Coordinates of N, CA, C and O in Angstrom, one line a residue:
M1 N 0.8 -1.2 0.0 CA 0.0 0.0 0.0 C 0.9 1.2 0.0 O 1.9 1.3 0.6
A2 N 0.4 2.2 -0.7 CA 1.1 3.5 -0.7 C 0.4 4.5 0.1 O -0.8 4.4 0.4
A3 N 1.1 5.5 0.5 CA 0.5 6.6 1.3 C 1.1 7.9 0.7 O 2.3 8.0 0.4
L4 N 0.2 8.9 0.6 CA 0.6 10.3 0.3 C 0.7 11.0 1.6 O -0.3 11.1 2.3
V5 N 1.8 11.6 1.9 CA 2.1 12.3 3.1 C 2.3 13.8 2.7 O 3.1 14.0 1.8
V6 N 1.6 14.7 3.3 CA 1.7 16.1 3.0 C 2.1 16.8 4.3 O 1.3 16.8 5.3
L7 N 3.2 17.4 4.3 CA 3.7 18.2 5.4 C 3.7 19.7 5.1 O 4.1 20.1 4.0
F8 N 3.1 20.5 6.1 CA 3.0 21.9 5.7 C 2.8 22.7 7.0 O 2.4 22.2 8.1
N9 N 3.0 24.0 6.8 CA 2.7 25.1 7.8 C 1.6 25.9 7.1 O 1.4 26.0 5.9
L10 N 0.9 26.7 8.0 CA -0.1 27.6 7.5 C 0.6 28.9 7.1 O 1.6 29.3 7.7
K11 N 0.0 29.5 6.0 CA 0.5 30.8 5.6 C 0.2 31.9 6.6 O 1.0 32.8 6.8
D12 N -0.9 31.7 7.3 CA -1.3 32.7 8.3 C -1.6 32.0 9.7 O -2.4 31.1 9.8
E13 N -0.8 32.3 10.7 CA -0.9 31.7 12.0 C -2.3 31.9 12.6 O -2.7 31.1 13.4
N14 N -3.0 32.9 12.2 CA -4.3 33.2 12.7 C -5.4 32.4 12.0 O -6.6 32.5 12.4
A15 N -5.0 31.5 11.1 CA -6.0 30.7 10.3 C -6.1 29.3 10.8 O -6.8 28.5 10.2
R16 N -5.5 29.0 12.0 CA -5.6 27.6 12.5 C -7.0 27.1 12.6 O -7.3 26.0 12.1
E17 N -7.8 27.9 13.3 CA -9.2 27.4 13.5 C -9.9 27.2 12.2 O -10.6 26.3 11.9
A18 N -9.8 28.2 11.3 CA -10.4 28.1 9.9 C -9.9 26.9 9.2 O -10.7 26.2 8.5
Y19 N -8.6 26.7 9.2 CA -8.0 25.5 8.5 C -8.6 24.2 9.0 O -9.0 23.3 8.3
E20 N -8.6 24.1 10.4 CA -9.0 22.9 11.0 C -10.5 22.6 10.7 O -10.8 21.4 10.5
Q21 N -11.3 23.6 10.7 CA -12.7 23.4 10.4 C -12.9 23.0 8.9 O -13.7 22.1 8.6
W22 N -12.1 23.7 8.0 CA -12.2 23.3 6.6 C -11.7 21.9 6.4 O -12.3 21.2 5.6
A23 N -10.6 21.5 7.1 CA -10.1 20.1 6.9 C -11.2 19.1 7.3 O -11.4 18.1 6.6
K24 N -11.8 19.3 8.5 CA -12.8 18.4 9.0 C -14.1 18.4 8.1 O -14.7 17.3 7.9
N25 N -14.5 19.6 7.6 CA -15.8 19.7 7.0 C -15.7 19.6 5.4 O -16.8 19.3 4.8
T26 N -14.6 19.8 4.8 CA -14.5 19.8 3.4 C -13.4 18.9 2.9 O -13.7 18.0 2.1
D27 N -12.1 19.1 3.3 CA -11.0 18.4 2.8 C -11.1 16.9 3.0 O -11.1 16.1 2.0
V28 N -11.3 16.5 4.2 CA -11.3 15.0 4.5 C -12.5 14.3 3.9 O -12.4 13.3 3.2
P29 N -13.7 14.9 4.0 CA -14.9 14.2 3.4 C -14.7 14.1 1.8 O -15.1 13.1 1.3
T30 N -14.3 15.2 1.2 CA -14.2 15.2 -0.3 C -13.1 14.2 -0.7 O -13.4 13.3 -1.6
A31 N -11.9 14.3 -0.2 CA -10.8 13.3 -0.6 C -11.1 11.9 -0.2 O -10.8 11.0 -0.9
S32 N -11.8 11.7 0.9 CA -12.1 10.3 1.4 C -13.2 9.7 0.5 O -13.3 8.5 0.4
S33 N -13.9 10.5 -0.3 CA -14.9 9.9 -1.2 C -14.3 9.4 -2.4 O -15.0 8.7 -3.2
M34 N -13.1 9.6 -2.7 CA -12.4 9.0 -3.9 C -12.2 7.5 -3.7 O -11.8 7.1 -2.6
S35 N -12.5 6.8 -4.7 CA -12.4 5.3 -4.6 C -10.9 4.9 -4.4 O -10.7 3.8 -3.9
S36 N -10.0 5.7 -4.8 CA -8.6 5.3 -4.7 C -8.0 5.6 -3.3 O -6.9 5.2 -3.0
V37 N -8.8 6.2 -2.4 CA -8.3 6.6 -1.1 C -9.0 5.7 -0.1 O -10.2 5.6 0.0
D38 N -8.2 4.9 0.7 CA -8.7 4.0 1.7 C -9.0 4.8 3.0 O -9.9 4.5 3.8
S39 N -8.1 5.7 3.3 CA -8.3 6.5 4.5 C -7.5 7.9 4.4 O -6.6 8.0 3.6
F40 N -8.0 8.9 5.1 CA -7.4 10.2 5.0 C -7.5 10.8 6.5 O -8.6 10.9 7.0
K41 N -6.3 11.1 7.0 CA -6.2 11.6 8.3 C -5.4 12.9 8.3 O -4.4 13.0 7.6
V42 N -5.7 13.8 9.2 CA -5.0 15.1 9.3 C -4.5 15.1 10.8 O -5.2 14.9 11.7
F43 N -3.2 15.4 10.9 CA -2.6 15.5 12.2 C -2.0 16.9 12.5 O -1.4 17.4 11.6
K44 N -2.2 17.4 13.7 CA -1.6 18.6 14.1 C -0.3 18.1 14.8 O -0.3 17.2 15.7
L45 N 0.9 18.7 14.4 CA 2.2 18.2 14.8 C 2.7 19.0 16.0 O 2.5 20.2 16.1
G46 N 3.5 18.4 16.8 CA 4.2 19.0 17.9 C 5.5 18.2 18.1 O 5.9 17.4 17.3
N47 N 6.0 18.3 19.3 CA 7.3 17.6 19.6 C 7.2 17.1 21.0 O 6.8 17.8 22.0
I48 N 7.5 15.8 21.2 CA 7.4 15.2 22.5 C 8.5 15.7 23.5 O 8.3 15.6 24.7
M49 N 9.5 16.3 23.0 CA 10.6 16.8 23.8 C 10.4 18.2 24.3 O 11.3 18.8 24.9
G50 N 9.4 18.8 23.9 CA 9.2 20.2 24.4 C 9.4 21.2 23.3 O 9.5 20.9 22.1
T51 N 9.4 22.5 23.6 CA 9.5 23.5 22.6 C 10.8 23.8 22.0 O 10.9 24.4 21.0
E52 N 11.9 23.4 22.7 CA 13.2 23.8 22.1 C 13.5 23.0 20.8 O 14.4 23.5 20.1
N53 N 12.9 21.9 20.6 CA 13.1 21.2 19.4 C 11.8 21.1 18.6 O 11.3 20.0 18.3
E54 N 11.1 22.2 18.4 CA 9.8 22.2 17.8 C 9.8 21.6 16.4 O 10.8 21.7 15.7
S55 N 8.7 21.0 16.1 CA 8.5 20.4 14.8 C 8.7 21.5 13.7 O 8.1 22.6 13.8
P56 N 9.3 21.2 12.6 CA 9.4 22.1 11.5 C 8.1 22.3 10.7 O 7.9 23.2 10.0
Y57 N 7.1 21.4 11.0 CA 5.8 21.5 10.3 C 4.7 21.5 11.3 O 4.8 20.9 12.4
Q58 N 3.6 22.3 11.0 CA 2.5 22.4 11.9 C 1.5 21.2 11.7 O 0.8 20.8 12.6
Y59 N 1.4 20.7 10.4 CA 0.4 19.8 10.1 C 0.9 18.7 9.2 O 1.9 18.9 8.4
C60 N 0.3 17.5 9.2 CA 0.6 16.4 8.4 C -0.7 15.7 7.9 O -1.6 15.4 8.8
E61 N -0.9 15.6 6.6 CA -2.0 14.9 6.1 C -1.5 13.5 5.6 O -0.4 13.5 4.9
V62 N -2.2 12.4 5.8 CA -1.8 11.1 5.4 C -3.0 10.5 4.7 O -4.1 10.2 5.3
L63 N -2.8 10.2 3.4 CA -3.9 9.5 2.6 C -3.3 8.1 2.2 O -2.3 8.0 1.6
E64 N -4.0 7.1 2.6 CA -3.7 5.7 2.2 C -4.3 5.5 0.9 O -5.5 5.6 0.7
I65 N -3.5 5.2 -0.1 CA -3.9 5.0 -1.5 C -3.9 3.6 -1.9 O -2.9 2.9 -1.7
N66 N -5.0 3.1 -2.5 CA -5.0 1.7 -3.0 C -4.8 1.6 -4.5 O -4.5 0.5 -5.0
D67 N -4.8 2.7 -5.2 CA -4.5 2.7 -6.7 C -4.0 4.1 -7.1 O -4.8 5.0 -7.3
M68 N -2.7 4.1 -7.3 CA -2.1 5.4 -7.7 C -2.6 6.0 -9.0 O -2.8 7.1 -9.2
A69 N -2.8 5.1 -10.0 CA -3.2 5.5 -11.3 C -4.6 6.1 -11.2 O -4.9 7.1 -11.8
K70 N -5.5 5.4 -10.4 CA -6.8 5.9 -10.2 C -6.8 7.3 -9.5 O -7.6 8.2 -9.8
L71 N -5.9 7.4 -8.5 CA -5.8 8.7 -7.8 C -5.5 9.8 -8.8 O -6.1 10.9 -8.7
G72 N -4.6 9.5 -9.7 CA -4.3 10.5 -10.7 C -5.5 11.0 -11.5 O -5.6 12.2 -11.8
E73 N -6.4 10.1 -11.8 CA -7.6 10.4 -12.5 C -8.5 11.2 -11.6 O -9.1 12.2 -12.0
E74 N -8.7 10.8 -10.4 CA -9.7 11.3 -9.5 C -9.3 12.8 -9.0 O -10.2 13.6 -8.8
V75 N -8.0 13.0 -8.9 CA -7.7 14.4 -8.4 C -7.9 15.4 -9.5 O -8.0 16.6 -9.2
G76 N -8.2 15.0 -10.7 CA -8.5 15.9 -11.8 C -10.0 16.3 -11.8 O -10.4 17.2 -12.6
S77 N -10.8 15.7 -10.9 CA -12.2 16.1 -10.9 C -12.4 17.5 -10.5 O -11.6 18.1 -9.8
E78 N -13.5 18.1 -10.8 CA -13.9 19.5 -10.5 C -13.9 19.6 -9.0 O -13.3 20.6 -8.5
A79 N -14.5 18.7 -8.3 CA -14.5 18.8 -6.8 C -13.2 18.8 -6.2 O -12.9 19.6 -5.3
M80 N -12.3 17.9 -6.6 CA -10.9 17.9 -6.1 C -10.1 19.1 -6.5 O -9.3 19.5 -5.7
Q81 N -10.3 19.6 -7.6 CA -9.6 20.8 -8.0 C -10.0 22.0 -7.2 O -9.1 22.8 -6.8
K82 N -11.2 22.0 -6.8 CA -11.7 23.1 -5.9 C -11.1 23.0 -4.5 O -10.6 23.9 -4.0
V83 N -11.0 21.7 -4.0 CA -10.4 21.5 -2.7 C -8.9 21.8 -2.7 O -8.4 22.4 -1.8
A84 N -8.3 21.4 -3.8 CA -6.8 21.7 -3.9 C -6.6 23.2 -4.0 O -5.6 23.6 -3.3
A85 N -7.4 23.9 -4.6 CA -7.2 25.4 -4.7 C -7.4 26.0 -3.3 O -6.7 26.9 -2.9
E86 N -8.4 25.5 -2.6 CA -8.7 26.0 -1.2 C -7.5 25.6 -0.3 O -7.1 26.5 0.5
F87 N -7.0 24.4 -0.4 CA -5.9 24.0 0.4 C -4.7 25.0 0.2 O -4.0 25.3 1.1
Q88 N -4.5 25.3 -1.1 CA -3.3 26.2 -1.4 C -3.5 27.6 -0.7 O -2.5 28.3 -0.5
T89 N -4.7 28.0 -0.4 CA -4.9 29.3 0.3 C -4.4 29.2 1.8 O -4.1 30.2 2.4
F90 N -4.5 28.0 2.3 CA -4.0 27.8 3.7 C -2.6 27.4 3.8 O -1.9 27.9 4.7
A91 N -2.1 26.5 3.0 CA -0.8 25.9 3.1 C 0.3 26.7 2.5 O 0.2 27.1 1.4
D92 N 1.4 26.8 3.2 CA 2.6 27.5 2.8 C 3.6 26.5 2.3 O 4.3 25.8 3.1
N93 N 3.8 26.4 1.0 CA 4.8 25.6 0.4 C 4.7 24.1 0.9 O 5.7 23.6 1.5
P94 N 3.6 23.4 0.7 CA 3.4 22.1 1.2 C 4.4 21.1 0.6 O 4.7 21.3 -0.6
M95 N 4.8 20.1 1.3 CA 5.7 19.1 0.8 C 4.9 17.8 0.6 O 4.3 17.3 1.6
F96 N 4.8 17.3 -0.6 CA 4.0 16.1 -0.9 C 5.0 15.0 -1.1 O 5.9 15.0 -1.9
I97 N 4.8 13.9 -0.3 CA 5.7 12.8 -0.3 C 4.9 11.5 -0.6 O 3.9 11.2 0.1
I98 N 5.4 10.7 -1.5 CA 4.8 9.4 -1.8 C 5.6 8.4 -1.0 O 6.8 8.4 -1.1
S99 N 4.9 7.5 -0.2 CA 5.6 6.5 0.5 C 5.0 5.2 0.2 O 3.9 5.0 -0.2
E100 N 5.8 4.1 0.5 CA 5.4 2.8 0.3 C 5.6 2.0 1.5 O 6.7 2.0 2.1
Q101 N 4.6 1.3 2.0 CA 4.7 0.6 3.3 C 5.6 -0.6 3.1 O 5.4 -1.4 2.1
I102 N 6.5 -0.9 4.0 CA 7.4 -2.0 3.8 C 7.2 -3.0 4.9 O 7.7 -4.1 4.9
A103 N 6.6 -2.7 6.0 CA 6.3 -3.6 7.1 C 5.0 -3.3 7.8 O 4.5 -2.2 7.7

């Protein structure tokens, strides 16, 4: 199984509540409805060791993908293009990483 991992910070620190509500009400439900996505979770990041070694990213999205080719087709839909554009208004230079589970 593959996973798409997205690491990012918000463009505007004051947008945390707006982003989190948008993620819960729009992003997760829309992306989760794609047949190529088995699960989609959004994580708020921190550091277990305290603030001196703070995480370089505020958020992490993890999408478990069952069919990468199908995902490529589905992200081109009008609904997903709208969600992607909205995401870009929140996220500052997001890092998209494809991963493959090995264990």
